[in-house]
Short mmCIF file of C-alpha atoms (C1' of nucleotides) in Angstrom, two decimals:
data_model
loop_
_atom_site.label_atom_id
_atom_site.label_comp_id
_atom_site.label_asym_id
_atom_site.label_seq_id
_atom_site.Cartn_x
_atom_site.Cartn_y
_atom_site.Cartn_z
CA UNK A 16 -150.21 44.18 -23.80
CA UNK A 17 -151.64 41.36 -21.76
CA UNK A 18 -149.52 39.03 -19.69
CA UNK A 19 -148.17 35.98 -21.39
CA UNK A 20 -150.07 32.96 -20.20
CA UNK A 21 -147.00 30.80 -20.44
CA UNK A 22 -144.15 32.86 -19.17
CA UNK A 23 -145.03 35.71 -16.89
CA UNK A 24 -144.94 39.10 -18.49
CA UNK A 25 -143.12 38.74 -21.80
CA UNK A 26 -144.27 41.51 -24.00
CA UNK A 27 -142.30 40.55 -27.05
CA UNK A 28 -142.82 36.80 -27.03
CA UNK A 29 -144.64 34.93 -29.73
CA UNK A 30 -147.32 33.79 -27.38
CA UNK A 31 -149.85 36.53 -26.95
CA UNK A 32 -151.66 34.67 -29.64
CA UNK A 33 -149.90 31.36 -29.65
CA UNK A 34 -150.49 28.43 -31.92
CA UNK A 35 -152.40 25.89 -29.81
CA UNK A 36 -149.37 23.64 -30.14
CA UNK A 37 -147.56 25.57 -27.45
CA UNK A 38 -150.42 25.41 -25.00
CA UNK A 39 -149.50 21.79 -24.52
CA UNK A 40 -146.00 22.51 -23.25
CA UNK A 41 -144.95 22.44 -19.62
CA UNK A 42 -143.65 25.68 -18.16
CA UNK A 43 -140.07 24.43 -18.43
CA UNK A 44 -140.51 23.30 -22.00
CA UNK A 45 -142.10 26.56 -23.00
CA UNK A 46 -139.44 28.64 -21.32
CA UNK A 47 -136.68 26.81 -23.16
CA UNK A 48 -138.45 27.38 -26.47
CA UNK A 49 -139.18 30.95 -25.59
CA UNK A 50 -135.59 31.76 -24.75
CA UNK A 51 -134.23 30.58 -28.08
CA UNK A 52 -136.86 32.31 -30.23
CA UNK A 53 -135.82 34.99 -32.69
CA UNK A 54 -138.24 37.78 -33.30
CA UNK A 55 -138.11 39.24 -36.81
CA UNK A 56 -140.10 41.92 -38.60
CA UNK A 57 -140.85 42.11 -42.31
CA UNK A 58 -142.12 44.86 -44.58
CA UNK A 59 -144.81 44.28 -47.23
CA UNK A 60 -143.40 42.29 -50.13
CA UNK A 61 -140.55 40.75 -48.19
CA UNK A 62 -140.16 37.01 -48.36
CA UNK A 63 -140.33 35.19 -45.04
CA UNK A 64 -139.75 31.66 -46.36
CA UNK A 65 -138.75 30.81 -49.89
CA UNK A 66 -139.99 27.60 -51.45
CA UNK A 67 -137.15 25.11 -51.95
CA UNK A 68 -134.85 26.49 -49.24
CA UNK A 69 -133.84 24.57 -46.14
CA UNK A 70 -136.37 24.31 -43.36
CA UNK A 71 -134.48 25.41 -40.27
CA UNK A 72 -137.17 27.34 -38.43
CA UNK A 73 -140.92 27.56 -38.05
CA UNK A 74 -142.68 30.92 -37.94
CA UNK A 75 -145.24 31.90 -35.33
CA UNK A 76 -147.20 34.86 -36.59
CA UNK A 77 -147.52 37.59 -34.01
CA UNK A 78 -148.76 40.51 -36.12
CA UNK A 79 -149.69 41.22 -39.71
CA UNK A 80 -150.66 39.09 -42.67
CA UNK A 81 -148.77 37.03 -45.23
CA UNK A 82 -149.64 35.00 -48.30
CA UNK A 83 -148.54 31.40 -48.72
CA UNK A 84 -148.10 30.33 -52.32
CA UNK A 85 -146.83 27.41 -54.28
CA UNK A 86 -144.48 28.47 -57.06
CA UNK A 87 -144.56 26.65 -60.36
CA UNK A 88 -141.62 26.39 -62.76
CA UNK A 89 -143.25 28.50 -65.51
CA UNK A 90 -143.92 31.34 -63.11
CA UNK A 91 -147.58 30.86 -62.32
CA UNK A 92 -148.41 30.71 -58.66
CA UNK A 93 -151.16 29.07 -56.73
CA UNK A 94 -152.07 30.91 -53.61
CA UNK A 95 -152.71 28.30 -50.93
CA UNK A 96 -153.88 30.51 -48.09
CA UNK A 97 -153.31 33.60 -46.02
CA UNK A 98 -151.79 33.50 -42.55
CA UNK A 99 -152.00 35.93 -39.70
CA UNK A 100 -151.72 36.33 -35.97
CA UNK A 101 -151.58 33.08 -34.00
CA UNK A 102 -150.79 30.86 -36.96
CA UNK A 103 -147.89 28.46 -37.23
CA UNK A 104 -146.20 28.31 -40.58
CA UNK A 105 -143.54 26.30 -42.35
CA UNK A 106 -143.89 22.85 -40.83
CA UNK A 107 -144.69 20.86 -43.97
CA UNK A 108 -141.11 19.80 -44.69
CA UNK A 109 -140.72 18.45 -41.15
CA UNK A 110 -139.64 14.79 -41.05
CA UNK A 111 -139.86 14.65 -44.85
CA UNK A 112 -137.37 16.49 -47.04
CA UNK A 113 -136.65 19.42 -44.72
CA UNK A 114 -137.28 22.09 -47.28
CA UNK A 115 -140.01 24.71 -47.50
CA UNK A 116 -142.85 23.70 -49.77
CA UNK A 117 -144.26 27.14 -50.30
CA UNK A 118 -143.12 30.73 -50.38
CA UNK A 119 -144.44 32.94 -47.59
CA UNK A 120 -144.49 36.65 -48.36
CA UNK A 121 -145.53 39.54 -46.15
CA UNK A 122 -148.58 41.53 -47.26
CA UNK A 123 -148.48 44.02 -44.40
CA UNK A 124 -145.91 44.78 -41.75
CA UNK A 125 -145.35 41.39 -40.18
CA UNK A 126 -143.88 40.35 -36.87
CA UNK A 127 -143.01 36.71 -36.35
CA UNK A 128 -141.09 34.52 -33.95
CA UNK A 129 -138.75 32.03 -35.49
CA UNK A 130 -138.52 28.77 -33.60
CA UNK A 131 -135.81 26.30 -34.45
CA UNK A 132 -137.14 23.20 -36.17
CA UNK A 133 -134.63 21.09 -34.27
CA UNK A 134 -136.16 22.23 -31.00
CA UNK A 135 -139.65 21.52 -32.18
CA UNK A 136 -138.57 18.07 -33.26
CA UNK A 137 -137.09 17.43 -29.86
CA UNK A 138 -140.23 18.56 -28.08
CA UNK A 139 -142.39 16.42 -30.33
CA UNK A 140 -140.52 13.31 -29.22
CA UNK A 141 -140.99 14.31 -25.57
CA UNK A 142 -144.43 15.80 -25.39
CA UNK A 143 -147.32 13.72 -26.69
CA UNK A 144 -149.96 16.37 -26.31
CA UNK A 145 -147.99 18.61 -28.59
CA UNK A 146 -147.58 15.86 -31.17
CA UNK A 147 -151.31 15.13 -31.07
CA UNK A 148 -152.04 18.82 -31.49
CA UNK A 149 -149.81 18.91 -34.55
CA UNK A 150 -151.58 15.86 -35.99
CA UNK A 151 -154.89 17.66 -35.50
CA UNK A 152 -153.49 20.70 -37.23
CA UNK A 153 -152.22 18.56 -40.12
CA UNK A 154 -155.58 16.85 -40.54
CA UNK A 155 -157.26 20.23 -40.70
CA UNK A 156 -154.84 21.26 -43.43
CA UNK A 157 -155.58 18.08 -45.36
CA UNK A 158 -159.33 18.69 -45.13
CA UNK A 159 -158.88 22.27 -46.33
CA UNK A 160 -156.63 21.23 -49.19
CA UNK A 161 -159.03 18.51 -50.28
CA UNK A 162 -161.92 20.96 -50.32
CA UNK A 163 -159.83 23.48 -52.21
CA UNK A 164 -158.88 20.82 -54.72
CA UNK A 165 -162.50 19.85 -55.29
CA UNK A 166 -163.67 23.47 -55.50
CA UNK A 167 -160.96 24.64 -57.85
CA UNK A 168 -161.27 21.72 -60.21
CA UNK A 169 -165.05 21.44 -60.40
CA UNK A 170 -166.53 24.87 -59.87
CA UNK A 171 -166.92 27.45 -62.60
CA UNK A 172 -165.37 30.90 -62.32
CA UNK A 173 -168.24 32.59 -60.52
CA UNK A 174 -168.29 29.88 -57.85
CA UNK A 175 -164.57 30.17 -57.31
CA UNK A 176 -164.72 33.95 -57.03
CA UNK A 177 -167.56 33.62 -54.53
CA UNK A 178 -165.44 31.17 -52.55
CA UNK A 179 -162.56 33.62 -52.41
CA UNK A 180 -164.84 36.38 -51.15
CA UNK A 181 -166.38 34.07 -48.56
CA UNK A 182 -162.92 32.96 -47.43
CA UNK A 183 -161.85 36.56 -46.94
CA UNK A 184 -165.08 37.42 -45.15
CA UNK A 185 -165.22 34.39 -42.87
CA UNK A 186 -161.64 33.34 -42.21
CA UNK A 187 -159.51 36.41 -42.77
CA UNK A 188 -161.22 39.74 -42.19
CA UNK A 189 -164.17 38.38 -40.19
CA UNK A 190 -166.40 41.14 -41.53
CA UNK A 191 -168.68 41.82 -44.49
CA UNK A 192 -166.61 44.89 -45.35
CA UNK A 193 -162.88 44.80 -45.69
CA UNK A 194 -159.90 46.57 -47.19
CA UNK A 195 -157.85 44.13 -49.20
CA UNK A 196 -154.14 44.03 -48.96
CA UNK A 197 -154.02 41.72 -51.94
CA UNK A 198 -153.71 42.62 -55.60
CA UNK A 199 -156.18 41.39 -58.20
CA UNK A 200 -153.49 38.98 -59.32
CA UNK A 201 -153.30 37.55 -55.80
CA UNK A 202 -157.06 37.10 -55.71
CA UNK A 203 -156.93 35.41 -59.10
CA UNK A 204 -154.15 33.10 -57.86
CA UNK A 205 -156.41 32.20 -54.96
CA UNK A 206 -159.19 31.27 -57.38
CA UNK A 207 -156.88 29.61 -59.95
CA UNK A 208 -157.78 31.86 -62.85
CA UNK A 209 -156.39 34.88 -64.70
CA UNK A 210 -156.69 38.33 -63.17
CA UNK A 211 -158.78 39.51 -66.14
CA UNK A 212 -161.30 36.76 -65.56
CA UNK A 213 -161.39 37.49 -61.85
CA UNK A 214 -162.03 41.18 -62.48
CA UNK A 215 -164.83 40.44 -64.93
CA UNK A 216 -166.51 38.05 -62.54
CA UNK A 217 -166.17 40.53 -59.71
CA UNK A 218 -167.72 43.23 -61.87
CA UNK A 219 -170.67 41.00 -62.68
CA UNK A 220 -171.33 40.51 -58.98
CA UNK A 221 -171.07 44.24 -58.45
CA UNK A 222 -173.46 44.95 -61.33
CA UNK A 223 -176.02 42.52 -59.93
CA UNK A 224 -175.81 44.20 -56.53
CA UNK A 225 -174.35 41.28 -54.59
CA UNK A 226 -171.21 43.11 -53.58
CA UNK A 227 -169.77 46.56 -53.75
CA UNK A 228 -166.22 47.08 -54.97
CA UNK A 229 -164.27 50.26 -54.71
CA UNK A 230 -160.61 49.80 -55.44
CA UNK A 231 -159.41 47.60 -52.60
CA UNK A 232 -162.48 48.00 -50.49
CA UNK A 233 -164.98 45.21 -50.75
CA UNK A 234 -168.42 45.17 -49.26
CA UNK A 235 -170.61 42.09 -49.24
CA UNK A 236 -174.20 43.24 -49.63
CA UNK A 237 -176.01 39.97 -50.22
CA UNK A 238 -174.25 37.14 -48.42
CA UNK A 239 -176.93 34.59 -49.27
CA UNK A 240 -176.62 35.26 -52.97
CA UNK A 241 -172.88 34.75 -52.64
CA UNK A 242 -173.37 31.46 -50.81
CA UNK A 243 -175.76 30.38 -53.54
CA UNK A 244 -173.23 31.14 -56.27
CA UNK A 245 -170.61 29.24 -54.32
CA UNK A 246 -172.87 26.17 -54.23
CA UNK A 247 -173.07 25.85 -57.98
CA UNK B 167 -146.27 -16.49 -45.70
CA UNK B 168 -143.39 -14.94 -43.83
CA UNK B 169 -143.34 -14.55 -40.08
CA UNK B 170 -144.80 -11.42 -38.66
CA UNK B 171 -142.02 -9.18 -37.43
CA UNK B 172 -144.15 -7.94 -34.58
CA UNK B 173 -145.98 -10.90 -33.24
CA UNK B 174 -144.49 -14.28 -33.92
CA UNK B 175 -146.16 -16.22 -36.67
CA UNK B 176 -149.49 -14.54 -37.35
CA UNK B 177 -150.51 -15.42 -40.83
CA UNK B 178 -153.69 -13.44 -40.93
CA UNK B 179 -152.59 -10.29 -39.20
CA UNK B 180 -152.44 -6.91 -40.84
CA UNK B 181 -148.74 -6.67 -40.44
CA UNK B 182 -147.07 -8.62 -43.19
CA UNK B 183 -146.97 -5.29 -44.90
CA UNK B 184 -147.66 -2.92 -42.07
CA UNK B 185 -147.95 0.81 -42.20
CA UNK B 186 -144.69 2.16 -40.76
CA UNK B 187 -146.77 3.56 -37.92
CA UNK B 188 -146.94 0.17 -36.26
CA UNK B 189 -143.20 -0.44 -36.46
CA UNK B 190 -142.91 2.09 -33.66
CA UNK B 191 -144.99 0.11 -31.19
CA UNK B 192 -143.62 -2.00 -28.39
CA UNK B 193 -144.37 -5.70 -28.47
CA UNK B 194 -147.04 -5.27 -25.80
CA UNK B 195 -148.63 -2.33 -27.58
CA UNK B 196 -148.67 -4.13 -30.89
CA UNK B 197 -150.14 -7.29 -29.39
CA UNK B 198 -153.00 -5.36 -27.85
CA UNK B 199 -153.73 -3.68 -31.17
CA UNK B 200 -153.36 -6.93 -33.02
CA UNK B 201 -155.78 -8.79 -30.80
CA UNK B 202 -158.60 -6.32 -31.32
CA UNK B 203 -158.23 -6.04 -35.09
CA UNK B 204 -161.07 -7.12 -37.37
CA UNK B 205 -160.13 -8.60 -40.68
CA UNK B 206 -162.64 -7.94 -43.46
CA UNK B 207 -162.73 -8.77 -47.16
CA UNK B 208 -164.43 -6.77 -49.90
CA UNK B 209 -165.36 -7.54 -53.48
CA UNK B 210 -164.77 -5.10 -56.34
CA UNK B 211 -167.20 -2.21 -56.14
CA UNK B 212 -167.92 -2.57 -52.45
CA UNK B 213 -167.57 0.51 -50.32
CA UNK B 214 -165.07 0.27 -47.46
CA UNK B 215 -165.60 3.72 -46.00
CA UNK B 216 -168.32 6.13 -47.04
CA UNK B 217 -167.65 9.85 -46.98
CA UNK B 218 -169.62 11.57 -44.22
CA UNK B 219 -170.06 8.52 -41.98
CA UNK B 220 -168.58 8.24 -38.51
CA UNK B 221 -164.90 7.47 -38.26
CA UNK B 222 -164.72 4.52 -35.89
CA UNK B 223 -161.92 2.50 -37.45
CA UNK B 224 -158.84 2.86 -39.59
CA UNK B 225 -158.11 0.42 -42.38
CA UNK B 226 -154.75 -1.27 -42.92
CA UNK B 227 -154.59 -2.62 -46.45
CA UNK B 228 -153.34 -6.15 -46.60
CA UNK B 229 -154.24 -7.17 -50.14
CA UNK B 230 -155.85 -5.62 -53.21
CA UNK B 231 -156.46 -2.10 -54.38
CA UNK B 232 -159.03 0.57 -53.67
CA UNK B 233 -159.82 4.05 -54.90
CA UNK B 234 -160.19 7.01 -52.56
CA UNK B 235 -162.47 9.72 -53.84
CA UNK B 236 -164.03 12.92 -52.67
CA UNK B 237 -167.73 13.06 -53.48
CA UNK B 238 -169.29 16.33 -54.50
CA UNK B 239 -172.94 17.23 -54.01
CA UNK B 240 -173.77 17.32 -57.73
CA UNK B 241 -172.38 13.85 -58.24
CA UNK B 242 -168.98 14.55 -59.73
CA UNK B 243 -166.12 12.86 -57.97
CA UNK B 244 -162.52 13.75 -57.61
CA UNK B 245 -160.30 10.73 -57.30
CA UNK B 246 -157.66 11.56 -54.72
CA UNK B 247 -155.50 8.47 -54.91
CA UNK B 248 -155.32 4.71 -55.02
CA UNK B 249 -154.37 2.65 -51.99
CA UNK B 250 -152.96 -0.84 -51.75
CA UNK B 251 -151.03 -3.22 -49.59
CA UNK B 252 -149.30 -1.66 -46.60
CA UNK B 253 -151.24 1.59 -46.67
CA UNK B 254 -153.15 3.12 -43.80
CA UNK B 255 -156.45 4.68 -44.67
CA UNK B 256 -159.16 6.74 -43.04
CA UNK B 257 -157.27 8.84 -40.49
CA UNK B 258 -158.14 12.31 -41.77
CA UNK B 259 -161.11 12.84 -39.48
CA UNK B 260 -159.02 11.95 -36.43
CA UNK B 261 -159.07 14.68 -33.76
CA UNK B 262 -161.13 16.88 -36.05
CA UNK B 263 -164.75 16.06 -36.85
CA UNK B 264 -164.51 12.25 -36.59
CA UNK B 265 -166.10 11.57 -39.93
CA UNK B 266 -164.66 10.10 -43.10
CA UNK B 267 -163.63 12.72 -45.61
CA UNK B 268 -163.57 10.48 -48.62
CA UNK B 269 -165.22 7.34 -49.91
CA UNK B 270 -162.97 4.30 -50.25
CA UNK B 271 -164.16 1.69 -52.74
CA UNK B 272 -162.59 -1.66 -53.60
CA UNK B 273 -161.32 -2.07 -57.17
CA UNK B 274 -160.17 -5.66 -56.74
CA UNK B 275 -160.71 -8.23 -54.03
CA UNK B 276 -159.51 -6.40 -50.96
CA UNK B 277 -158.44 -7.64 -47.56
CA UNK B 278 -158.05 -5.12 -44.77
CA UNK B 279 -157.65 -5.00 -41.03
CA UNK B 280 -159.88 -2.61 -39.19
CA UNK B 281 -158.27 -0.98 -36.19
CA UNK B 282 -160.37 0.94 -33.73
CA UNK B 283 -159.74 4.66 -33.87
CA UNK B 284 -160.13 4.85 -30.11
CA UNK B 285 -157.21 2.49 -29.70
CA UNK B 286 -155.07 4.42 -32.14
CA UNK B 287 -155.87 7.61 -30.27
CA UNK B 288 -154.85 5.98 -27.01
CA UNK B 289 -151.57 4.76 -28.45
CA UNK B 290 -150.82 8.16 -29.94
CA UNK B 291 -150.97 9.74 -26.49
CA UNK B 292 -148.60 7.06 -25.15
CA UNK B 293 -146.14 6.44 -27.91
CA UNK B 294 -144.28 9.44 -29.31
CA UNK B 295 -142.53 7.57 -32.08
CA UNK B 296 -145.89 6.56 -33.44
CA UNK B 297 -147.19 10.12 -33.26
CA UNK B 298 -144.11 11.41 -35.04
CA UNK B 299 -144.55 8.77 -37.70
CA UNK B 300 -148.13 9.89 -38.23
CA UNK B 301 -147.01 13.52 -38.51
CA UNK B 302 -144.52 12.46 -41.17
CA UNK B 303 -147.27 10.62 -42.99
CA UNK B 304 -149.55 13.66 -42.79
CA UNK B 305 -146.86 15.97 -44.13
CA UNK B 306 -146.34 13.62 -47.06
CA UNK B 307 -150.07 13.76 -47.76
CA UNK B 308 -150.01 17.54 -47.65
CA UNK B 309 -147.11 17.68 -50.10
CA UNK B 310 -148.89 15.30 -52.46
CA UNK B 311 -152.14 17.24 -52.23
CA UNK B 312 -150.39 20.54 -52.87
CA UNK B 313 -148.69 19.14 -55.95
CA UNK B 314 -151.95 17.66 -57.15
CA UNK B 315 -153.66 21.00 -56.63
CA UNK B 316 -151.01 22.83 -58.63
CA UNK B 317 -150.96 20.22 -61.40
CA UNK B 318 -154.72 19.97 -61.78
CA UNK B 319 -155.30 23.70 -61.81
CA UNK B 320 -152.44 24.80 -64.05
CA UNK B 321 -151.66 22.00 -66.46
CA UNK B 322 -153.52 21.44 -69.70
CA UNK B 323 -155.25 18.17 -70.45
CA UNK B 324 -152.29 16.39 -72.02
CA UNK B 325 -150.11 17.16 -69.02
CA UNK B 326 -152.72 15.90 -66.61
CA UNK B 327 -153.21 12.68 -68.56
CA UNK B 328 -149.43 12.18 -68.62
CA UNK B 329 -149.39 12.71 -64.85
CA UNK B 330 -152.03 10.03 -64.37
CA UNK B 331 -150.06 7.56 -66.47
CA UNK B 332 -146.85 8.37 -64.63
CA UNK B 333 -148.61 7.97 -61.30
CA UNK B 334 -149.88 4.54 -62.29
CA UNK B 335 -146.48 3.51 -63.64
CA UNK B 336 -144.38 4.81 -60.76
CA UNK B 337 -146.52 4.58 -57.64
CA UNK B 338 -149.14 1.95 -58.34
CA UNK B 339 -148.15 -0.75 -60.80
CA UNK B 340 -144.40 -0.12 -60.67
CA UNK B 341 -144.02 -1.20 -64.29
CA UNK B 342 -144.18 0.30 -67.79
CA UNK B 343 -146.93 -2.16 -68.68
CA UNK B 344 -150.00 -2.68 -66.59
CA UNK B 345 -153.56 -3.92 -66.64
CA UNK B 346 -155.85 -1.25 -65.29
CA UNK B 347 -158.56 -2.05 -62.86
CA UNK B 348 -159.97 1.42 -63.31
CA UNK B 349 -162.60 2.58 -65.76
CA UNK B 350 -162.01 5.49 -68.13
CA UNK B 351 -164.28 7.51 -65.87
CA UNK B 352 -162.01 6.75 -62.90
CA UNK B 353 -158.96 7.84 -64.87
CA UNK B 354 -160.77 11.02 -65.89
CA UNK B 355 -161.69 11.66 -62.25
CA UNK B 356 -158.02 11.30 -61.41
CA UNK B 357 -157.15 13.94 -64.01
CA UNK B 358 -160.12 16.20 -63.25
CA UNK B 359 -161.65 16.12 -66.72
CA UNK B 360 -164.46 14.35 -68.61
CA UNK B 361 -164.00 10.77 -69.74
CA UNK B 362 -164.40 11.83 -73.38
CA UNK B 363 -161.55 14.29 -73.07
CA UNK B 364 -159.39 11.71 -71.33
CA UNK B 365 -160.03 9.16 -74.07
CA UNK B 366 -159.18 11.65 -76.80
CA UNK B 367 -155.96 12.67 -75.11
CA UNK B 368 -155.02 9.04 -74.58
CA UNK B 369 -155.68 8.32 -78.24
CA UNK B 370 -153.41 11.16 -79.30
CA UNK B 371 -150.59 9.70 -77.24
CA UNK B 372 -151.21 6.31 -78.78
CA UNK B 373 -151.24 7.78 -82.28
CA UNK B 374 -147.94 9.54 -81.69
CA UNK B 375 -146.39 6.29 -80.46
CA UNK B 376 -145.76 7.34 -76.87
CA UNK B 377 -147.96 4.65 -75.36
CA UNK B 378 -149.87 1.63 -76.46
CA UNK B 379 -153.45 1.15 -75.32
CA UNK B 380 -155.43 -2.00 -75.72
CA UNK B 381 -158.60 -2.01 -73.71
CA UNK B 382 -157.41 -1.94 -70.13
CA UNK B 383 -153.84 -2.81 -70.92
CA UNK B 384 -151.49 0.15 -71.07
CA UNK B 385 -147.91 0.08 -72.23
CA UNK B 386 -145.60 3.03 -71.90
CA UNK B 387 -143.29 3.04 -74.89
CA UNK B 388 -141.59 6.41 -74.58
CA UNK B 389 -141.31 7.39 -70.93
CA UNK B 390 -139.21 10.47 -71.66
CA UNK B 391 -141.83 11.85 -74.02
CA UNK B 392 -144.41 11.33 -71.29
CA UNK B 393 -142.25 13.14 -68.74
CA UNK B 394 -141.83 15.98 -71.22
CA UNK B 395 -145.59 16.30 -71.73
CA UNK B 396 -146.05 16.28 -67.96
CA UNK B 397 -143.62 19.20 -67.61
CA UNK B 398 -145.66 21.51 -69.81
"C1'" DC C 212 -176.90 -17.60 -77.15
"C1'" DA C 213 -179.98 -13.53 -77.14
"C1'" DG C 214 -181.02 -9.46 -74.97
"C1'" DA C 215 -180.11 -5.94 -71.66
"C1'" DC C 216 -176.83 -3.18 -69.73
"C1'" DT C 217 -172.66 -0.97 -68.94
"C1'" DT C 218 -168.46 1.00 -70.72
"C1'" DA C 219 -165.72 2.93 -74.47
"C1'" DT C 220 -165.20 5.55 -78.54
"C1'" DT C 221 -165.97 9.01 -82.01
"C1'" DG C 222 -167.91 13.21 -83.98
"C1'" DA C 223 -170.22 17.79 -84.05
"C1'" DT C 224 -171.08 21.75 -81.50
"C1'" DA C 225 -171.32 25.02 -77.67
"C1'" DT C 226 -169.21 27.53 -74.12
"C1'" DA C 227 -166.22 28.99 -70.63
"C1'" DT C 228 -162.05 30.90 -70.00
"C1'" DA C 229 -157.41 32.40 -71.50
"C1'" DT C 230 -154.82 35.36 -74.30
"C1'" DC C 231 -153.52 39.50 -76.37
"C1'" DA C 232 -153.79 44.35 -76.86
"C1'" DA C 233 -155.14 48.84 -75.57
"C1'" DT C 234 -156.62 52.17 -72.13
"C1'" DT C 235 -157.10 54.10 -67.71
"C1'" DA C 236 -156.05 54.70 -62.95
"C1'" DT C 237 -152.92 54.85 -59.16
"C1'" DA C 238 -148.66 55.04 -56.83
"C1'" DA C 239 -143.73 56.20 -56.42
"C1'" DG C 240 -139.66 59.00 -57.55
"C1'" DA C 241 -137.01 62.76 -59.19
"C1'" DT D 219 -145.56 68.60 -60.32
"C1'" DC D 220 -144.04 65.93 -64.02
"C1'" DT D 221 -142.47 61.28 -65.19
"C1'" DT D 222 -142.27 56.65 -64.99
"C1'" DA D 223 -143.70 52.34 -63.42
"C1'" DT D 224 -147.16 49.35 -61.70
"C1'" DA D 225 -151.85 47.75 -61.20
"C1'" DA D 226 -156.63 47.64 -62.83
"C1'" DT D 227 -159.94 47.57 -66.32
"C1'" DT D 228 -162.17 46.77 -70.69
"C1'" DG D 229 -162.71 44.77 -75.28
"C1'" DA D 230 -161.90 41.53 -79.16
"C1'" DT D 231 -160.50 37.11 -80.27
"C1'" DA D 232 -158.70 32.43 -79.93
"C1'" DT D 233 -158.70 28.03 -77.90
"C1'" DA D 234 -159.23 24.36 -74.84
"C1'" DT D 235 -162.45 21.61 -72.99
"C1'" DA D 236 -167.24 20.24 -71.89
"C1'" DT D 237 -171.53 18.80 -73.60
"C1'" DC D 238 -174.59 16.25 -76.29
"C1'" DA D 239 -175.64 12.56 -79.29
"C1'" DA D 240 -174.80 8.42 -81.72
"C1'" DT D 241 -172.45 4.17 -82.28
"C1'" DA D 242 -169.60 0.32 -81.03
"C1'" DA D 243 -167.68 -2.89 -78.04
"C1'" DG D 244 -167.67 -5.71 -74.24
"C1'" DT D 245 -170.01 -8.06 -70.19
"C1'" DC D 246 -173.38 -10.05 -67.63
"C1'" DT D 247 -177.60 -12.89 -66.97
"C1'" DG D 248 -181.39 -15.78 -67.70
#
DNA sequence: CAGACTTATTGATATATATCAATTATAAGA
DNA sequence: TCTTATAATTGATATATATCAATAAGTCTG
């Protein structure tokens, strides 16, 4: 356990991998935030935030992985993204309607720090660097969402499946081989298709030697081929 | 021409209908911004910002209407939204990669004020209220994009066409009857489908008496039916 | 006003993807 | 270990939507 860069040696604080937001705080500001944090752990499947409920706290992810999905009235979900260590989560309702706009559910054992939204709001009106950092973060989200929108609406199945695999490889597991902690349904929700279609498309890629699939273990053999499929 | 609330009687300034962002500025701050603005007019079809080019200025819409669309390599576009009087446009690349992430094209005669991004950046590090206002604005965009994502990926054609009509009625023309300044292709790009499919779906709604369509004039006869179709 | 061009509409057909149903594999409890 | 539940896979079929092609309507320009 390395020392906390903000606050001496705080082995249970949310800051070993802190959202960049908090790097902008003064020592005093950070200490105040740190002291009021609530650390909570979740088991796989447990819901961290439920879409539609009041936004009272933000989550800083310390350990583990969670899925963020938008629930639709008829029961279908769209999986927006995955979040892990160092990510801030739950700030979309801030200054708008103060409710959560997505459900966040643990995929592994998860450890988060809950930070009161009221406190964040207060800091944002005091500390410009922090506000600017949040704007940056928001713009990044908008860029990602716009790309996702374009990809999901205009690419065919194979391209969307390739995109999911590339997302997992590049942004999540940071390796060509990884053990999923997502079900096929989750993967399909990420690609906006049915699980049957996802499985078939995955099998095709396996049969043509681009990837190897063994239960929840995925191995990308030919990254270039995958990138090519994603282009189309 | 009413007096400018910020700056005495400035009949050509960008502030008769100002983005709420600028309401947060002090008189001095606003004057500085006002003095460096560049007012520009565009004719229908002219490109205001081109996706991929450097982000040097923001646009404040004073008059007219423009479409904001994401261009894809193969030539298909996804129409993100329409912008008109009082809207701020072009801030997505701010603090990220400093390029425009969408093309903005005039649909009518358009009058905008260009505000230097550098100046906005400077103000954001000085004025917290302005930064908070921008965060609010960004969160609203994220909510809209998430809803759009969910609607475009999970609704069938009829629902998406209904959504487009409801968007035009509620957010753009603010009336049950309106004269479009969009082509059928634009409408289709807004609903993420082909123009042929859009036309067919529109015709079905006309045939069942929910709307009336006459060239570019659209009349919503049965709003509840439209809302019902949108639900599905 | 004629001709060229763009936009809108309609129809026939192809195709991608969802749906439904059945089977197999895996995990979790008793 | 047997039993039950859950997740993954495969196949057959239906359906929504895109594609292609042809025509019609409107608009611009010399």
